[in-house]
Coordinates of C-alpha atoms and ligand atoms in Angstrom, one line a residue:
M129 CA 0.0 0.0 0.0
T130 CA 1.4 3.4 -0.9
T131 CA 1.4 5.8 2.0
T132 CA 1.2 9.6 1.7
Q133 CA 4.8 9.9 2.6
Q134 CA 5.9 7.3 0.0
A135 CA 3.8 9.2 -2.6
H136 CA 5.5 12.4 -1.6
Y137 CA 9.0 10.8 -2.0
T138 CA 8.1 9.1 -5.3
A139 CA 6.7 12.4 -6.8
L140 CA 9.8 14.2 -5.6
R141 CA 12.0 11.6 -7.3
E142 CA 10.1 12.1 -10.6
R143 CA 10.8 15.8 -10.3
V144 CA 14.5 15.6 -9.4
L145 CA 15.7 12.7 -11.4
P146 CA 15.4 14.3 -14.9
R147 CA 17.6 17.1 -13.6
V148 CA 20.5 14.8 -12.7
Q149 CA 20.2 12.3 -15.5
Q150 CA 23.4 13.6 -17.1
L151 CA 26.0 14.0 -14.4
A152 CA 29.1 16.2 -14.8
H153 CA 32.4 16.6 -13.3
V154 CA 33.2 19.9 -11.5
I155 CA 36.5 21.3 -12.5
D156 CA 37.6 24.8 -11.5
G157 CA 34.1 25.8 -10.6
T158 CA 32.5 24.6 -13.8
F159 CA 30.2 21.7 -14.4
T160 CA 31.6 19.8 -17.4
V161 CA 31.4 16.4 -19.0
G162 CA 35.1 16.8 -19.7
E163 CA 37.1 15.6 -22.7
S164 CA 36.4 11.9 -22.7
T165 CA 33.4 10.4 -24.6
E166 CA 33.4 7.4 -22.2
T167 CA 30.5 7.2 -19.8
F168 CA 29.0 4.9 -17.2
V169 CA 25.5 4.3 -16.1
S170 CA 24.1 4.3 -12.6
L171 CA 21.3 1.8 -11.9
N172 CA 18.3 1.9 -9.6
P173 CA 18.9 -1.2 -7.4
A174 CA 15.1 -1.5 -6.9
T175 CA 14.5 -2.1 -10.6
N176 CA 17.9 -2.3 -12.3
E177 CA 16.8 0.5 -14.6
P178 CA 19.3 3.2 -15.6
I179 CA 18.8 6.4 -13.7
A180 CA 21.8 8.5 -14.7
T181 CA 24.8 8.7 -17.0
A182 CA 28.1 9.9 -15.7
P183 CA 31.2 10.9 -17.6
V184 CA 34.5 9.0 -17.1
A185 CA 37.3 11.4 -16.4
S186 CA 40.1 11.2 -18.9
P187 CA 43.7 11.6 -17.9
A188 CA 43.4 15.2 -19.2
D189 CA 40.4 15.8 -17.0
V190 CA 42.3 14.5 -14.0
E191 CA 45.1 16.8 -14.9
R192 CA 42.9 19.8 -15.2
A193 CA 41.1 19.1 -11.9
V194 CA 44.4 18.6 -10.1
Q195 CA 45.9 21.8 -11.5
A196 CA 42.8 23.7 -10.6
A197 CA 43.0 22.4 -7.0
R198 CA 46.7 23.2 -7.0
R199 CA 46.2 26.8 -8.2
A200 CA 43.4 27.3 -5.8
F201 CA 45.7 26.2 -3.0
D202 CA 48.9 27.9 -4.1
E203 CA 47.4 31.2 -5.2
G204 CA 43.7 31.2 -4.5
P205 CA 41.7 32.8 -1.6
W206 CA 40.5 29.6 0.1
P207 CA 43.6 28.7 2.3
R208 CA 44.2 32.4 2.9
L209 CA 40.7 33.3 4.2
P210 CA 40.4 33.8 7.9
A211 CA 39.1 30.6 9.5
A212 CA 36.0 32.4 10.6
E213 CA 35.2 33.3 7.0
R214 CA 35.7 29.7 5.9
A215 CA 33.5 28.7 8.7
R216 CA 30.8 31.0 7.6
I217 CA 30.8 29.4 4.1
L218 CA 30.8 25.9 5.6
R219 CA 27.8 26.7 7.7
R220 CA 26.0 27.9 4.5
I221 CA 26.7 24.4 3.1
A222 CA 25.1 22.9 6.2
E223 CA 22.1 25.1 5.6
G224 CA 22.0 24.1 2.0
I225 CA 22.0 20.4 2.8
R226 CA 19.2 20.9 5.4
A227 CA 17.1 22.9 2.9
R228 CA 17.4 20.1 0.3
A229 CA 17.3 17.2 2.7
D230 CA 14.3 15.5 1.1
E231 CA 15.8 15.8 -2.4
I232 CA 19.1 14.4 -1.3
A233 CA 17.5 11.6 0.6
V234 CA 15.3 10.6 -2.3
L235 CA 18.2 10.6 -4.8
E236 CA 20.5 8.7 -2.4
S237 CA 17.8 6.1 -1.6
T238 CA 17.1 5.6 -5.3
D239 CA 20.8 5.3 -6.1
T240 CA 21.8 3.0 -3.2
G241 CA 18.6 1.1 -2.3
I242 CA 19.0 2.2 1.4
P243 CA 15.6 2.8 3.1
I244 CA 14.6 6.4 3.0
T245 CA 14.0 6.7 6.7
Q246 CA 17.5 5.6 7.5
I247 CA 18.9 8.1 4.9
R248 CA 16.6 11.0 5.7
E249 CA 16.8 11.0 9.4
A250 CA 20.3 9.8 10.1
Q251 CA 22.6 10.2 7.1
V252 CA 21.5 13.5 5.5
L253 CA 21.1 15.4 8.7
R254 CA 24.5 14.0 9.9
A255 CA 26.0 15.3 6.7
A256 CA 24.8 18.8 7.5
D257 CA 26.1 18.5 11.0
N258 CA 29.5 17.5 9.7
F259 CA 29.8 21.0 8.0
D260 CA 28.5 22.9 11.1
F261 CA 30.8 20.9 13.3
F262 CA 34.0 21.3 11.3
A263 CA 33.1 25.0 10.7
E264 CA 33.3 25.4 14.5
M265 CA 36.4 23.3 14.8
A266 CA 38.2 25.4 12.1
T267 CA 38.0 28.4 14.3
R268 CA 39.6 26.5 17.1
I269 CA 42.7 25.2 15.5
T270 CA 45.5 26.3 17.8
G271 CA 49.2 25.6 18.3
E272 CA 51.4 24.8 21.3
S273 CA 54.2 26.8 22.8
Y274 CA 57.4 25.3 24.4
P275 CA 59.3 28.1 26.2
V276 CA 62.9 27.1 27.0
D277 CA 64.1 29.0 29.9
T278 CA 64.7 32.6 28.8
T279 CA 66.6 31.6 25.7
F280 CA 64.1 30.3 23.3
L281 CA 60.4 30.2 22.5
N282 CA 59.5 27.2 20.4
Y283 CA 55.9 27.0 19.1
T284 CA 53.8 25.2 16.6
V285 CA 51.4 26.3 14.0
R286 CA 49.0 24.2 11.9
R287 CA 48.8 24.9 8.2
P288 CA 46.7 23.3 5.6
V289 CA 48.6 20.6 3.7
G290 CA 47.6 21.2 0.1
V291 CA 45.6 19.3 -2.4
A292 CA 43.6 16.3 -1.2
A293 CA 42.1 13.4 -3.2
L294 CA 39.0 12.2 -1.4
I295 CA 37.9 8.7 -2.5
T296 CA 34.6 7.4 -1.2
P297 CA 32.6 4.2 -1.3
W298 CA 29.1 3.5 -2.4
N299 CA 27.5 2.8 0.9
T300 CA 26.0 6.0 2.4
P301 CA 27.9 8.0 -0.2
F302 CA 26.6 11.5 0.6
M303 CA 27.4 11.4 4.4
L304 CA 30.8 9.8 3.8
E305 CA 31.6 12.5 1.2
T306 CA 30.8 15.2 3.7
W307 CA 32.8 13.4 6.4
K308 CA 35.9 14.1 4.2
V309 CA 35.0 17.3 2.4
A310 CA 34.0 19.2 5.5
P311 CA 37.3 18.8 7.6
C312 CA 39.4 19.0 4.4
L313 CA 38.0 22.4 3.4
A314 CA 37.7 23.6 7.0
A315 CA 41.4 23.3 7.5
G316 CA 42.0 25.3 4.3
N317 CA 42.9 22.5 1.8
T318 CA 41.6 22.2 -1.6
C319 CA 40.2 18.9 -3.0
I320 CA 39.1 16.6 -5.7
L321 CA 36.3 14.3 -4.7
K322 CA 36.1 10.9 -6.5
P323 CA 32.8 9.2 -5.6
A324 CA 32.0 5.5 -6.0
S325 CA 30.7 4.5 -9.4
W326 CA 27.8 2.5 -8.1
S327 CA 26.2 5.6 -6.4
P328 CA 27.3 8.8 -8.1
L329 CA 24.1 10.8 -7.9
S330 CA 24.2 12.7 -4.6
A331 CA 27.7 14.0 -5.1
T332 CA 26.4 16.3 -7.8
L333 CA 23.9 17.8 -5.3
L334 CA 26.8 18.3 -2.8
A335 CA 28.8 20.1 -5.6
E336 CA 25.8 22.4 -6.3
I337 CA 25.4 23.2 -2.6
V338 CA 29.2 23.8 -2.2
Q339 CA 29.2 26.2 -5.1
E340 CA 26.0 28.0 -4.0
A341 CA 27.6 28.5 -0.5
G342 CA 30.5 30.4 -2.1
V343 CA 33.4 28.0 -2.0
P344 CA 35.7 29.6 -4.7
P345 CA 36.4 27.8 -8.0
G346 CA 39.1 25.2 -7.8
A347 CA 38.8 24.6 -4.0
F348 CA 36.3 21.8 -4.6
N349 CA 36.5 19.6 -7.7
L350 CA 34.5 16.5 -8.5
L351 CA 35.6 13.7 -10.9
Y352 CA 33.6 10.6 -11.9
G353 CA 35.1 7.4 -13.2
P354 CA 36.4 4.0 -12.3
G355 CA 38.6 3.9 -9.2
E356 CA 41.4 1.9 -11.0
Q357 CA 41.6 4.7 -13.5
V358 CA 40.7 8.0 -11.8
G359 CA 41.4 7.1 -8.2
E360 CA 44.8 5.7 -9.0
A361 CA 45.6 8.6 -11.2
L362 CA 44.9 11.0 -8.3
A363 CA 46.9 8.9 -5.8
A364 CA 49.9 8.8 -8.2
H365 CA 49.8 12.5 -9.1
P366 CA 52.7 14.4 -7.7
A367 CA 50.7 17.6 -7.2
V368 CA 48.3 15.8 -4.8
N369 CA 49.5 15.8 -1.2
L370 CA 46.8 13.9 0.7
V371 CA 44.6 10.9 0.0
S372 CA 41.7 10.2 2.3
F373 CA 40.2 6.8 1.3
T374 CA 37.2 4.9 2.5
G375 CA 36.6 1.5 1.0
E376 CA 37.7 -2.1 0.9
T377 CA 41.0 -3.1 2.6
T378 CA 42.3 -4.7 -0.6
T379 CA 41.7 -1.4 -2.5
G380 CA 43.3 0.6 0.3
K381 CA 46.5 -1.6 0.2
R382 CA 46.7 -1.1 -3.6
L383 CA 46.2 2.6 -3.3
M384 CA 49.0 2.9 -0.8
R385 CA 51.4 1.2 -3.2
V386 CA 50.3 3.6 -6.0
G387 CA 50.9 6.6 -3.7
A388 CA 54.2 5.4 -2.3
D389 CA 56.4 6.9 -5.1
T390 CA 55.2 10.4 -4.2
L391 CA 55.0 9.7 -0.5
K392 CA 51.3 10.5 -0.1
R393 CA 49.8 11.1 3.3
F394 CA 47.0 8.6 3.7
S395 CA 44.0 8.2 5.8
M396 CA 42.6 4.8 5.4
E397 CA 39.1 3.8 6.6
L398 CA 38.7 0.2 5.5
G399 CA 36.6 -2.9 6.0
G400 CA 35.4 -4.6 9.1
K401 CA 34.0 -7.8 10.7
S402 CA 32.9 -6.3 13.9
P403 CA 31.8 -8.5 16.9
V404 CA 28.8 -8.1 19.2
L405 CA 29.4 -9.8 22.5
V406 CA 26.3 -10.6 24.5
F407 CA 26.7 -11.9 28.0
A408 CA 23.9 -13.6 29.9
D409 CA 23.8 -10.8 32.4
A410 CA 23.0 -8.1 29.7
D411 CA 19.8 -6.3 29.2
L412 CA 18.8 -8.8 26.6
D413 CA 15.9 -6.9 25.1
R414 CA 18.2 -3.9 24.3
A415 CA 21.0 -6.2 23.2
L416 CA 18.6 -7.9 20.8
D417 CA 17.4 -4.6 19.3
A418 CA 20.9 -3.3 18.9
A419 CA 22.2 -6.6 17.4
I420 CA 19.5 -6.6 14.7
F421 CA 19.7 -2.9 13.9
G422 CA 23.5 -3.0 13.9
V423 CA 23.8 -5.5 11.1
F424 CA 20.6 -5.1 9.1
S425 CA 20.2 -1.3 8.9
L426 CA 21.7 0.2 5.8
N427 CA 20.9 -3.1 4.2
G428 CA 23.9 -4.6 6.0
E429 CA 26.2 -2.5 3.8
R430 CA 27.7 -0.8 6.7
C431 CA 31.4 -0.7 7.6
T432 CA 30.7 -0.9 11.4
A433 CA 28.1 -3.6 11.0
G434 CA 28.1 -6.0 14.0
S435 CA 28.2 -9.0 11.6
R436 CA 29.5 -11.5 14.2
L437 CA 27.2 -12.1 17.1
L438 CA 28.8 -13.9 20.0
V439 CA 26.3 -15.1 22.5
E440 CA 27.0 -16.8 25.9
R441 CA 26.0 -20.4 25.8
T442 CA 23.6 -20.3 28.8
I443 CA 21.3 -17.9 26.9
Y444 CA 22.2 -19.0 23.4
D445 CA 19.1 -21.0 22.5
T446 CA 16.5 -18.5 23.7
F447 CA 18.4 -15.6 22.3
V448 CA 18.7 -17.3 18.9
D449 CA 15.0 -18.2 18.9
R450 CA 14.1 -14.5 19.5
L451 CA 16.5 -13.4 16.8
I452 CA 14.9 -15.8 14.3
Q453 CA 11.4 -14.4 15.0
R454 CA 12.6 -10.9 14.6
V455 CA 14.7 -11.4 11.5
R456 CA 11.8 -13.2 9.9
N457 CA 9.6 -10.1 10.5
I458 CA 12.0 -7.6 9.0
R459 CA 10.2 -5.6 6.3
V460 CA 12.0 -5.9 2.9
G461 CA 10.6 -3.5 0.3
D462 CA 10.8 -0.4 -1.8
P463 CA 13.4 1.9 -0.3
L464 CA 11.2 4.9 -0.8
D465 CA 8.5 3.3 1.4
P466 CA 9.0 4.7 4.9
A467 CA 7.9 1.3 6.3
T468 CA 10.7 -0.5 4.6
E469 CA 13.5 -1.7 6.9
V470 CA 15.8 -3.4 4.4
G471 CA 15.9 -2.4 0.7
P472 CA 17.6 -3.9 -2.3
L473 CA 21.4 -4.4 -2.4
I474 CA 23.3 -1.8 -4.3
H475 CA 24.1 -3.8 -7.4
Q476 CA 23.5 -7.2 -9.0
R477 CA 27.2 -8.0 -8.5
Q478 CA 26.9 -7.2 -4.7
L479 CA 23.8 -9.4 -4.6
A480 CA 25.7 -12.3 -6.2
R481 CA 28.6 -11.8 -3.9
V482 CA 26.3 -12.0 -0.8
Q483 CA 24.5 -15.0 -2.2
G484 CA 27.9 -16.6 -2.8
Y485 CA 28.6 -16.2 0.9
L486 CA 25.2 -17.7 1.8
A487 CA 26.1 -20.8 -0.3
L488 CA 29.6 -20.9 1.2
G489 CA 28.3 -20.7 4.8
Q490 CA 26.1 -23.8 4.2
Q491 CA 29.0 -25.7 2.6
E492 CA 31.1 -24.8 5.6
G493 CA 28.4 -26.4 7.9
A494 CA 26.8 -23.3 9.4
R495 CA 23.0 -23.5 9.7
L496 CA 21.0 -20.9 7.8
A497 CA 18.2 -20.5 10.3
V498 CA 16.2 -17.9 8.5
G499 CA 16.3 -15.7 5.4
G500 CA 18.8 -15.6 2.5
E501 CA 16.1 -16.1 -0.1
R502 CA 14.8 -13.6 -2.7
P503 CA 11.4 -12.2 -1.6
S504 CA 8.4 -13.8 -3.3
D505 CA 6.6 -10.5 -3.8
P506 CA 6.4 -10.0 -7.6
A507 CA 6.7 -6.2 -7.1
L508 CA 10.2 -6.8 -5.9
A509 CA 11.3 -9.3 -8.7
R510 CA 13.4 -6.8 -10.7
G511 CA 15.4 -5.5 -7.8
N512 CA 18.4 -6.8 -5.9
Y513 CA 16.4 -7.9 -3.0
L514 CA 17.4 -10.5 -0.4
R515 CA 15.7 -11.5 2.8
P516 CA 18.0 -10.8 5.8
A517 CA 19.9 -14.0 6.7
L518 CA 20.8 -15.5 10.0
F519 CA 23.5 -18.1 10.2
V520 CA 23.7 -19.9 13.6
D521 CA 26.1 -22.4 15.1
V522 CA 28.9 -20.7 13.2
Q523 CA 32.5 -21.7 13.8
P524 CA 34.8 -18.8 14.3
T525 CA 37.3 -20.1 11.7
M526 CA 34.7 -20.4 8.9
R527 CA 35.1 -17.9 6.1
I528 CA 31.7 -16.4 6.7
A529 CA 32.9 -15.5 10.2
Q530 CA 36.2 -14.2 8.9
E531 CA 35.5 -12.2 5.8
E532 CA 33.5 -9.1 5.3
I533 CA 30.2 -10.0 3.5
F534 CA 28.9 -6.4 3.4
G535 CA 25.2 -7.4 3.2
P536 CA 22.3 -8.4 5.4
V537 CA 23.9 -11.5 6.9
L538 CA 24.5 -12.2 10.6
C539 CA 26.7 -15.0 11.9
V540 CA 25.9 -16.2 15.4
I541 CA 28.7 -17.9 17.4
P542 CA 28.2 -19.4 20.9
F543 CA 30.9 -18.9 23.6
S544 CA 31.3 -20.3 27.2
T545 CA 33.8 -18.0 28.9
E546 CA 34.9 -14.4 28.8
E547 CA 38.3 -15.5 27.6
E548 CA 36.8 -17.5 24.8
A549 CA 34.6 -14.6 23.8
L550 CA 37.6 -12.3 23.6
R551 CA 39.7 -14.8 21.7
I552 CA 36.9 -15.2 19.1
A553 CA 36.2 -11.4 18.9
N554 CA 39.9 -10.6 18.3
G555 CA 40.4 -13.6 16.0
V556 CA 39.9 -11.8 12.6
K557 CA 42.2 -9.6 10.6
Y558 CA 39.9 -6.6 11.0
G559 CA 39.5 -4.2 14.0
L560 CA 37.0 -1.5 13.3
A561 CA 34.2 -1.7 15.9
A562 CA 33.1 -3.9 18.7
Y563 CA 29.9 -3.9 20.7
L564 CA 29.7 -5.3 24.3
W565 CA 26.6 -6.1 26.2
T566 CA 26.9 -6.9 29.9
S567 CA 25.6 -5.4 33.1
D568 CA 28.8 -6.4 34.9
V569 CA 30.8 -3.1 35.1
T570 CA 34.0 -4.7 35.9
R571 CA 33.8 -7.1 33.0
A572 CA 32.9 -4.2 30.7
M573 CA 35.9 -2.2 31.9
R574 CA 38.2 -5.2 31.5
L575 CA 37.0 -6.2 28.0
A576 CA 36.6 -2.8 26.4
P577 CA 40.3 -2.0 26.2
A578 CA 41.2 -5.7 25.4
L579 CA 38.9 -5.8 22.3
E580 CA 41.0 -5.2 19.2
A581 CA 38.9 -2.5 17.7
G582 CA 39.3 1.2 17.0
M583 CA 35.9 1.9 18.6
V584 CA 34.0 -0.1 21.3
W585 CA 30.4 0.5 22.3
V586 CA 29.3 -0.8 25.7
N587 CA 25.6 -1.4 26.1
S588 CA 25.0 1.0 23.3
Q589 CA 24.3 0.9 19.6
N590 CA 26.5 2.7 17.2
V591 CA 26.0 6.3 18.2
R592 CA 28.9 8.7 18.0
D593 CA 29.7 12.2 19.1
L594 CA 31.4 14.1 16.3
R595 CA 34.3 15.1 18.6
T596 CA 35.4 11.5 19.0
P597 CA 38.0 9.7 16.9
F598 CA 36.6 7.4 14.2
G599 CA 38.8 4.7 12.6
G600 CA 40.0 1.1 12.9
M601 CA 43.0 -0.9 13.9
K602 CA 44.6 -3.9 12.2
E603 CA 43.4 -4.2 8.6
S604 CA 40.5 -1.9 9.2
G605 CA 42.5 1.2 8.7
I606 CA 45.2 3.7 9.4
G607 CA 44.6 6.9 11.3
R608 CA 41.6 8.5 12.9
E609 CA 39.2 11.1 11.6
G610 CA 36.6 13.1 13.7
G611 CA 37.1 16.0 16.0
F612 CA 40.6 17.3 16.1
Y613 CA 41.8 14.0 14.9
S614 CA 40.7 15.1 11.4
F615 CA 43.1 18.0 11.6
E616 CA 46.0 15.6 12.5
F617 CA 45.5 14.5 8.9
Y618 CA 44.3 17.6 7.2
T619 CA 46.9 20.0 8.7
E620 CA 50.7 20.1 8.7
V621 CA 52.3 20.9 12.1
K622 CA 55.2 23.2 11.8
T623 CA 57.6 23.9 14.7
I624 CA 59.1 27.4 14.9
H625 CA 62.1 28.0 17.1
V626 CA 62.8 31.6 18.0
A627 CA 65.9 32.7 19.9
L628 CA 65.1 35.2 22.6
G629 CA 68.7 36.3 23.1
T630 CA 72.2 35.4 22.0
H631 CA 72.6 31.7 22.9
R632 CA 76.0 30.1 22.1
I633 CA 76.5 29.2 18.5
P634 CA 79.5 26.9 17.8
R635 CA 81.8 28.6 15.4
M636 CA 83.3 26.8 12.5
G637 CA 85.8 27.9 9.9
V638 CA 87.4 30.6 12.0
G639 CA 90.8 28.8 12.2
Q640 CA 92.8 28.2 15.4
Ligands
NAP226 P1 36.0 -0.1 -2.9 O1 35.6 -1.0 -4.0 O2 37.3 -0.2 -2.2 O3 35.8 1.4 -3.5 C1 35.9 2.5 -2.8 C2 36.3 3.7 -3.6 O4 37.6 3.4 -4.2 C3 35.4 3.9 -4.9 O5 35.3 5.3 -5.2 C4 36.1 3.1 -5.9 O6 35.8 3.6 -7.2 C5 37.5 3.5 -5.6 N1 38.5 2.5 -6.1 C6 38.3 1.2 -6.5 N2 39.5 0.7 -6.9 C7 40.4 1.7 -6.8 C8 41.8 1.7 -7.1 N3 42.5 0.7 -7.6 N4 42.4 2.9 -6.9 C9 41.8 4.0 -6.4 N5 40.5 4.0 -6.1 C10 39.8 2.8 -6.3 O7 34.9 -0.1 -1.7 P2 33.3 -0.1 -1.9 O8 33.0 -1.5 -2.3 O9 32.9 1.0 -2.6 O10 32.8 0.1 -0.4 C11 32.7 -0.9 0.5 C12 33.9 -1.0 1.5 O11 34.1 0.2 2.1 C13 33.7 -2.1 2.6 O12 34.8 -2.8 2.7 C14 33.4 -1.2 3.8 O13 33.7 -1.8 5.0 C15 34.3 0.0 3.5 N6 33.9 1.1 4.3 C16 34.6 1.5 5.4 C17 34.3 2.6 6.2 C18 35.1 3.0 7.3 O14 34.9 4.1 7.8 N7 36.0 2.2 7.8 C19 33.1 3.3 5.9 C20 32.3 2.8 4.8 C21 32.7 1.8 4.0 P3 34.7 2.8 -8.1 O15 33.5 2.8 -7.4 O16 34.7 3.5 -9.4 O17 35.3 1.3 -8.2

């Protein structure tokens, strides 16, 4: 049944889509299809119909974008503006995002298949908050002073680094783009954004909003095209100083090799296989809610998804029974329907990849307790829909428990002791997030630092204050972004040593 809200979103999509059917790069402040005649098509995951065509940046387009960003950094106003002025412009971007929130959400939902409610409420508003937050932070960048007796004053200043390549993935593209663009511009850098090719639409709205807010030409550029071509060209380019990358671990490793010759500064936000530990003494109702939302929201295509659920044996059977009931009830449907909880996967290739893991898990001996089939509703037949899947009795060494599936699949593993839970939780190559459910404070305090993860949530779902560092350990990434940690990456620290008097200088070349 079509609700009023769904009808509103669908009508809005019909109005907005024609305007973005032909996407364009942004180079030096101008929307352009560039020099190449090559294009690629973005598909609606709910129908697999084409929704937009994007140009593929040629090597000449990459060169023009990099040179525009370089000029804007070396000679342009952006890095030279007072921080308060940059902040004013960034706040205008935040306002622009809020003013067009419905439009952004509808395009993003249509491009990615992620349910509109999860995009509209969480992702788009968070994207606006990113600009407000980093506007504020930009005015608070400070240095440190190191007085040395009365002879020296040593102090530090933070300067923008230069030209940044910002390479983003297809899951929640708009929010993740702002997560990079906002701190990058706030610190006074210039950038070239390279969005993922499976979800290119919302980046064009971001580009429009950035321009309307008054970011000068060249400070923000946007290039479309395959990562192996355009992303690598940016990472290899000698005039690019920084690469902030979010994506798969294997891509990140490759990118670092490409950037090594020109010694790029990298921020790497990579894959995950995050554990959720549920002890018998936990608030099990809340733990159940969080475990389900943590892996099946955003269609399971979520870097911090709690995709391994470790449950204490004494409650295992009842907890699994409750999980099965709930997972069976999850509403799969049109992403523009506000009642939908899980939408179609981003692409047929991603669907096939996830189905491959479903087959593998069964070959490995795990029990597929519920889900994993294509929905029977004929209205969903053309889309990349999959019912959320629950594997139980999973062994920690199985590939489904080790590898990132990046889809709506939860693996449940029993444990008997705290030591065993910790061993299983840490027994993967990733270390992005971990979630811990227990009412024993001592246990929580003991386990939280011992879990090998960049971020640990205790009795909490994945909520995060923007001041806190975000990032992973092990093969989930290098570096942290968020709060001032973003400026560790997007600024250069310079130490200045000033003599306050006439300290002794050893004299050379003055003879005996
Ligand atoms: P991906 O395949 O690694 O692609 C990410 C971006 O890199 C895309 O823009 C892609 O362009 C580009 N790319 C691909 N190959 C490249 C190459 N050789 N050189 C330079 N750039 C290249 O990742 P994805 O499949 O889009 O995203 C899913 C992954 O992102 C998952 O592993 C997920 O965990 C991770 N992720 C991590 C975080 C985090 O914060 N840690 C957040 C979100 C997602 P094309 O699209 O044109 O291929």
